[in-house]
mmCIF file of C-alpha atoms in Angstrom:
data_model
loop_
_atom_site.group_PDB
_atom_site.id
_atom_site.type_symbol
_atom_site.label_atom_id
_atom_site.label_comp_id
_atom_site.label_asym_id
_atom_site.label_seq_id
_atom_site.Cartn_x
_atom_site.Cartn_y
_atom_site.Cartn_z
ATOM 1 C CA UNK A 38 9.516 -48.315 20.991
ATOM 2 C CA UNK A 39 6.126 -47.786 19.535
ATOM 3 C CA UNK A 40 6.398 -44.382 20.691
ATOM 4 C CA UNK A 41 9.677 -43.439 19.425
ATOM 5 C CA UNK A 42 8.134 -44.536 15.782
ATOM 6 C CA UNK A 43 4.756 -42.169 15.864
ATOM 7 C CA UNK A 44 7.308 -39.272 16.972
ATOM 8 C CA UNK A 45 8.200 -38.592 13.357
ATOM 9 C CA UNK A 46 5.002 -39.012 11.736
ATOM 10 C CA UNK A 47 3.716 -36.845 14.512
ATOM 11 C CA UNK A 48 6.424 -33.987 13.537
ATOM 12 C CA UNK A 49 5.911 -34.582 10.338
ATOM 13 C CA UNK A 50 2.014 -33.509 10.724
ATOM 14 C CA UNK A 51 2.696 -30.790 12.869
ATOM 15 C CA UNK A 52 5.319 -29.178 10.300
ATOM 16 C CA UNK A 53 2.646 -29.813 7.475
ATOM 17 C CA UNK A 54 0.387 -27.643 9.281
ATOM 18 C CA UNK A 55 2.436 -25.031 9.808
ATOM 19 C CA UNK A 56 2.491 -25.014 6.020
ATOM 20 C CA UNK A 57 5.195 -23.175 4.159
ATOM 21 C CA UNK A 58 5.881 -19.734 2.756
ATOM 22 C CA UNK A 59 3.318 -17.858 1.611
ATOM 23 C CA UNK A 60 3.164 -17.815 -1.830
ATOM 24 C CA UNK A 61 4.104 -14.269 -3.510
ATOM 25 C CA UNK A 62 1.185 -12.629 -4.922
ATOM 26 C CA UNK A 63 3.864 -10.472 -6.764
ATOM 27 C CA UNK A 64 4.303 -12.293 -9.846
ATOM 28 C CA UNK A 65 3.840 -11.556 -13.278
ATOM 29 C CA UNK A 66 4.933 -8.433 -15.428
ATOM 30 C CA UNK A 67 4.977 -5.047 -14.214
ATOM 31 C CA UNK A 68 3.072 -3.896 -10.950
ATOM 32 C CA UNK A 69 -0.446 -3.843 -9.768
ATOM 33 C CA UNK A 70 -2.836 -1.978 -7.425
ATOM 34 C CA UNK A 71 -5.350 -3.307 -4.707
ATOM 35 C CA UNK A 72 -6.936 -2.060 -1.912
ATOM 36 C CA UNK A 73 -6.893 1.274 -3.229
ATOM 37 C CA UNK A 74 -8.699 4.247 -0.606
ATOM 38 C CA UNK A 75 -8.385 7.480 0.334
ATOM 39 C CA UNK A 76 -9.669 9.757 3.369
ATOM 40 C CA UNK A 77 -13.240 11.558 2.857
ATOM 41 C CA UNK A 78 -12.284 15.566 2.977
ATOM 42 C CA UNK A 79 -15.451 17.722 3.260
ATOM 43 C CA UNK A 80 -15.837 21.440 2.945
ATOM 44 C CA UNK A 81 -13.048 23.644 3.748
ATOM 45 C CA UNK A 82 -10.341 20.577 3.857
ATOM 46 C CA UNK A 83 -7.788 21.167 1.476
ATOM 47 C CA UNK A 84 -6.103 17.776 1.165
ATOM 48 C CA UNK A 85 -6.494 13.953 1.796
ATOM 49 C CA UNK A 86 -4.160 10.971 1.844
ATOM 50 C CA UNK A 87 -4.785 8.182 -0.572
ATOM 51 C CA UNK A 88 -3.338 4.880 0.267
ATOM 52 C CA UNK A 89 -3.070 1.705 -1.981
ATOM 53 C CA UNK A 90 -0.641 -1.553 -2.108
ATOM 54 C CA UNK A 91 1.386 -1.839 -4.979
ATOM 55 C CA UNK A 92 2.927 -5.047 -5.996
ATOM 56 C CA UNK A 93 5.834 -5.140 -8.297
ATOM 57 C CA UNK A 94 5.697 -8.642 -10.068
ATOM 58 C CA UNK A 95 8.714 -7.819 -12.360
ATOM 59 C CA UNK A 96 11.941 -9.193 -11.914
ATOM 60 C CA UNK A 97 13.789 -5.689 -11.710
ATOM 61 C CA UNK A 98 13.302 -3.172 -8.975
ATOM 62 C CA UNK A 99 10.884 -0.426 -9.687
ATOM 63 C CA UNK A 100 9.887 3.148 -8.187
ATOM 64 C CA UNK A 101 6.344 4.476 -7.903
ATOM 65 C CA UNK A 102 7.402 8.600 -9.200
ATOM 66 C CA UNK A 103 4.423 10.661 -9.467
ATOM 67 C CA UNK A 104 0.821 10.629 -9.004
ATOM 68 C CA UNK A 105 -1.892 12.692 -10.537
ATOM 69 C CA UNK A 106 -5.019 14.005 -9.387
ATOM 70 C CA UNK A 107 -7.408 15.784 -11.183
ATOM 71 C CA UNK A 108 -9.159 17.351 -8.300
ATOM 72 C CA UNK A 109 -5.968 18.450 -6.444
ATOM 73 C CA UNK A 110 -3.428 21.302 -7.564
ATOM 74 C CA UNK A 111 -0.823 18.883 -6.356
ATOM 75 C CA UNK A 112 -1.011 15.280 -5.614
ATOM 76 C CA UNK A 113 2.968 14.226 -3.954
ATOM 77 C CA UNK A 114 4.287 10.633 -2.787
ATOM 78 C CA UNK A 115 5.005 11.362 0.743
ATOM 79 C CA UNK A 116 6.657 9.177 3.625
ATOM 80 C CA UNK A 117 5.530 9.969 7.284
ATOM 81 C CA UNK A 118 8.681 9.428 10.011
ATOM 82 C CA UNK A 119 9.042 9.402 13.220
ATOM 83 C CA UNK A 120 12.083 11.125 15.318
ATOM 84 C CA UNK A 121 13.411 10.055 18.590
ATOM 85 C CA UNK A 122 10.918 12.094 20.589
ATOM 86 C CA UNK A 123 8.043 10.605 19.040
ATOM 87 C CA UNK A 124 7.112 13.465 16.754
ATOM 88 C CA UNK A 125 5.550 12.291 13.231
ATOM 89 C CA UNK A 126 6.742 14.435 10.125
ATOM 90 C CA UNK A 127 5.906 14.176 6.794
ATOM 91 C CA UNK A 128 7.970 14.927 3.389
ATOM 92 C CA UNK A 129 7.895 14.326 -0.308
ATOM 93 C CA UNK A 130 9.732 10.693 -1.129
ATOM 94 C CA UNK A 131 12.707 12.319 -2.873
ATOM 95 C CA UNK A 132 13.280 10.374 -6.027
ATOM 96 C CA UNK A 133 10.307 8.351 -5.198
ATOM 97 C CA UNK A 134 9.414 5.228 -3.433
ATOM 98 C CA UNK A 135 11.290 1.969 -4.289
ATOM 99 C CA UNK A 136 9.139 -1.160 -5.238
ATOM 100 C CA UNK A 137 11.473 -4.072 -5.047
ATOM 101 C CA UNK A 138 10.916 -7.196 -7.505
ATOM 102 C CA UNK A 139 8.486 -10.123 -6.633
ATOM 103 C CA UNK A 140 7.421 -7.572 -3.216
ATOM 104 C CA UNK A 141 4.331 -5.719 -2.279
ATOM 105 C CA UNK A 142 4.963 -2.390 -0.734
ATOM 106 C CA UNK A 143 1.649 -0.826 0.946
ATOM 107 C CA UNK A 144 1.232 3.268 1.355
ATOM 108 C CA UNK A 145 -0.604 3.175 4.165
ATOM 109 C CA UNK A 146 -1.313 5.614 7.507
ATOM 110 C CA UNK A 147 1.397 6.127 9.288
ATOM 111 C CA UNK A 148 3.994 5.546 6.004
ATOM 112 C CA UNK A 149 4.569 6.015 2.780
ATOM 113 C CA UNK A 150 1.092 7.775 1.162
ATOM 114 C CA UNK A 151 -0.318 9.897 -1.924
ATOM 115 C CA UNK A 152 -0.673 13.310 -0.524
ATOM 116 C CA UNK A 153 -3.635 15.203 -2.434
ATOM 117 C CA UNK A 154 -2.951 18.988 -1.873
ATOM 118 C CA UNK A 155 -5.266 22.067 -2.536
ATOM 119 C CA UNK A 156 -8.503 19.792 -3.097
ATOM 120 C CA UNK A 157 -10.892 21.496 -5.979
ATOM 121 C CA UNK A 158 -14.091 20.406 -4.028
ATOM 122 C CA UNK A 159 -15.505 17.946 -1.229
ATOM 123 C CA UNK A 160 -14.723 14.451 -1.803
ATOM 124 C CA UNK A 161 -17.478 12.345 0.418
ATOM 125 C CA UNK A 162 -17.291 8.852 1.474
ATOM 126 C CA UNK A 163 -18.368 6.368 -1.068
ATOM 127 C CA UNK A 164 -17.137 8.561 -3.963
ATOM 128 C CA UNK A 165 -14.370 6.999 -6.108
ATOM 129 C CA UNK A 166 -11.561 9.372 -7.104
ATOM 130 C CA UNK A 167 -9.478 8.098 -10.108
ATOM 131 C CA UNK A 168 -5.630 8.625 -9.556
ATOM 132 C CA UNK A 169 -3.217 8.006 -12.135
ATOM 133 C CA UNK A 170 0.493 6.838 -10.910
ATOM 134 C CA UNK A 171 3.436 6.930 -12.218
ATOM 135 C CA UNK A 172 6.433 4.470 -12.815
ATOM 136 C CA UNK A 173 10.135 4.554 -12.985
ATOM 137 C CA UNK A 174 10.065 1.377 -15.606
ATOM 138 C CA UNK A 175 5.985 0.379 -15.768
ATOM 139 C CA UNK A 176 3.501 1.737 -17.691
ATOM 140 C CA UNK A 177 1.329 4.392 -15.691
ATOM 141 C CA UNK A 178 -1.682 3.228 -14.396
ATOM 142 C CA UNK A 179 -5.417 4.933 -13.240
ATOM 143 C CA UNK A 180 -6.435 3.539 -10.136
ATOM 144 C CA UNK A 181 -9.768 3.926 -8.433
ATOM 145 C CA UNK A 182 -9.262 4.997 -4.623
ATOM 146 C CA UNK A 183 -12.800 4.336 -2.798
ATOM 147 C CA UNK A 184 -13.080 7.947 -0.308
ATOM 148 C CA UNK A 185 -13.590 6.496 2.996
ATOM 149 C CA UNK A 186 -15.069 8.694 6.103
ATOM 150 C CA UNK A 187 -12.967 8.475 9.253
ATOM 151 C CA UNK A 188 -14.941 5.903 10.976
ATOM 152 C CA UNK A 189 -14.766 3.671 7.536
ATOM 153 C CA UNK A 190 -10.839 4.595 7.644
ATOM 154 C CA UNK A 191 -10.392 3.437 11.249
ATOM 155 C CA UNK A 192 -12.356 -0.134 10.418
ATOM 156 C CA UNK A 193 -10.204 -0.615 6.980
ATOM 157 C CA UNK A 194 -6.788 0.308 9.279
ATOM 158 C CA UNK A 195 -7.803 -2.999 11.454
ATOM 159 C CA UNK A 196 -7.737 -5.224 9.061
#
C-alpha cells in the first residue's frame, strides 16, 4: 500500500521535470532580429547568403518583403527546395516569406535566406554588413549580419 501512495508523488516529480512548454520568445509588438550572419565572400565572389531569425511578436500574421543591401546590386528573399531526386534549387519567395503571430521563423542554410547578388567588394569574416528589411505591416528595420568565413559558418550551423 505504501507503494501505491509514493506512485503519484513520484509521477508527479517526474512530469515537473519534464517541465512545460517553452515559453514564446515571440511576444510583444512587431518583430525582431537575432542571430543575424552572413557568409564571408572574398575577391571575385559575387554574392553571399545572409541568414537571421525573425520573430513576429504581433498578434497578426506578418511577411518579411524586401531586403536592402548597400554593397549588393540586388539583395532578394530566397527559399532553397528540394525535388524528389534530391536536387536543391533556389528562387525568389514570391510575395515574400510569411511570419506567423507569436512564431519565430529562422532563414537559415538550406531554407529560406537573404540572397546578396552582384557584391560591390570583399566582405571578410568579422566585418558587419548592415541590412535593412522590409515588412508587410512592421516598421523596417537595419540589422547587423556578423560575415562569417566558412569554417565559422559550419560551427554556427551546429548549434
Amino acid at each position: 500500500m505504501q507503494i501505491l501512495r509514493q506512485l503519484p508523488i513520484a509521477l508527479f516529480l517526474a512530469l515537473a521535470a519534464c517541465g512545460g512548454p517553452e515559453p514564446s520568445a515571440c511576444d510583444g509588438d512587431g518583430v525582431s532580429a537575432s542571430g543575424a550572419w552572413l557568409r564571408a565572400a572574398g575577391e571575385g565572389q559575387p554574392m553571399s547568403a545572409a541568414y537571421v531569425e525573425l520573430c513576429n511578436g504581433a498578434d497578426a500574421p506578418d511577411k518579411l518583403v524586401a531586403a536592402h543591401f548597400d554593397g549588393a546590386n540586388a539583395a532578394e528573399i530566397h527559399i532553397t527546395s528540394m525535388d524528389e531526386d534530391g536536387m536543391a534549387s533556389m528562387a525568389p519567395a514570391e510575395g515574400g516569406l510569411a511570419l506567423a503571430p507569436h512564431e519565430k521563423t529562422a532563414l537559415a542554410p538550406g531554407g529560406a535566406h537573404i540572397m546578396l547578388i552582384g557584391l560591390s567588394a570583399p566582405i571578410a569574416a568579422g566585418e558587419e554588413a548592415a541590412i535593412t528589411l522590409e515588412f508587410e505591416n512592421a516598421e523596417p528595420m537595419t540589422v547587423m549580419f556578423k560575415a562569417m568565413s566558412p569554417a565559422e559558418a559550419a560551427a554556427h550551423q551546429g548549434h
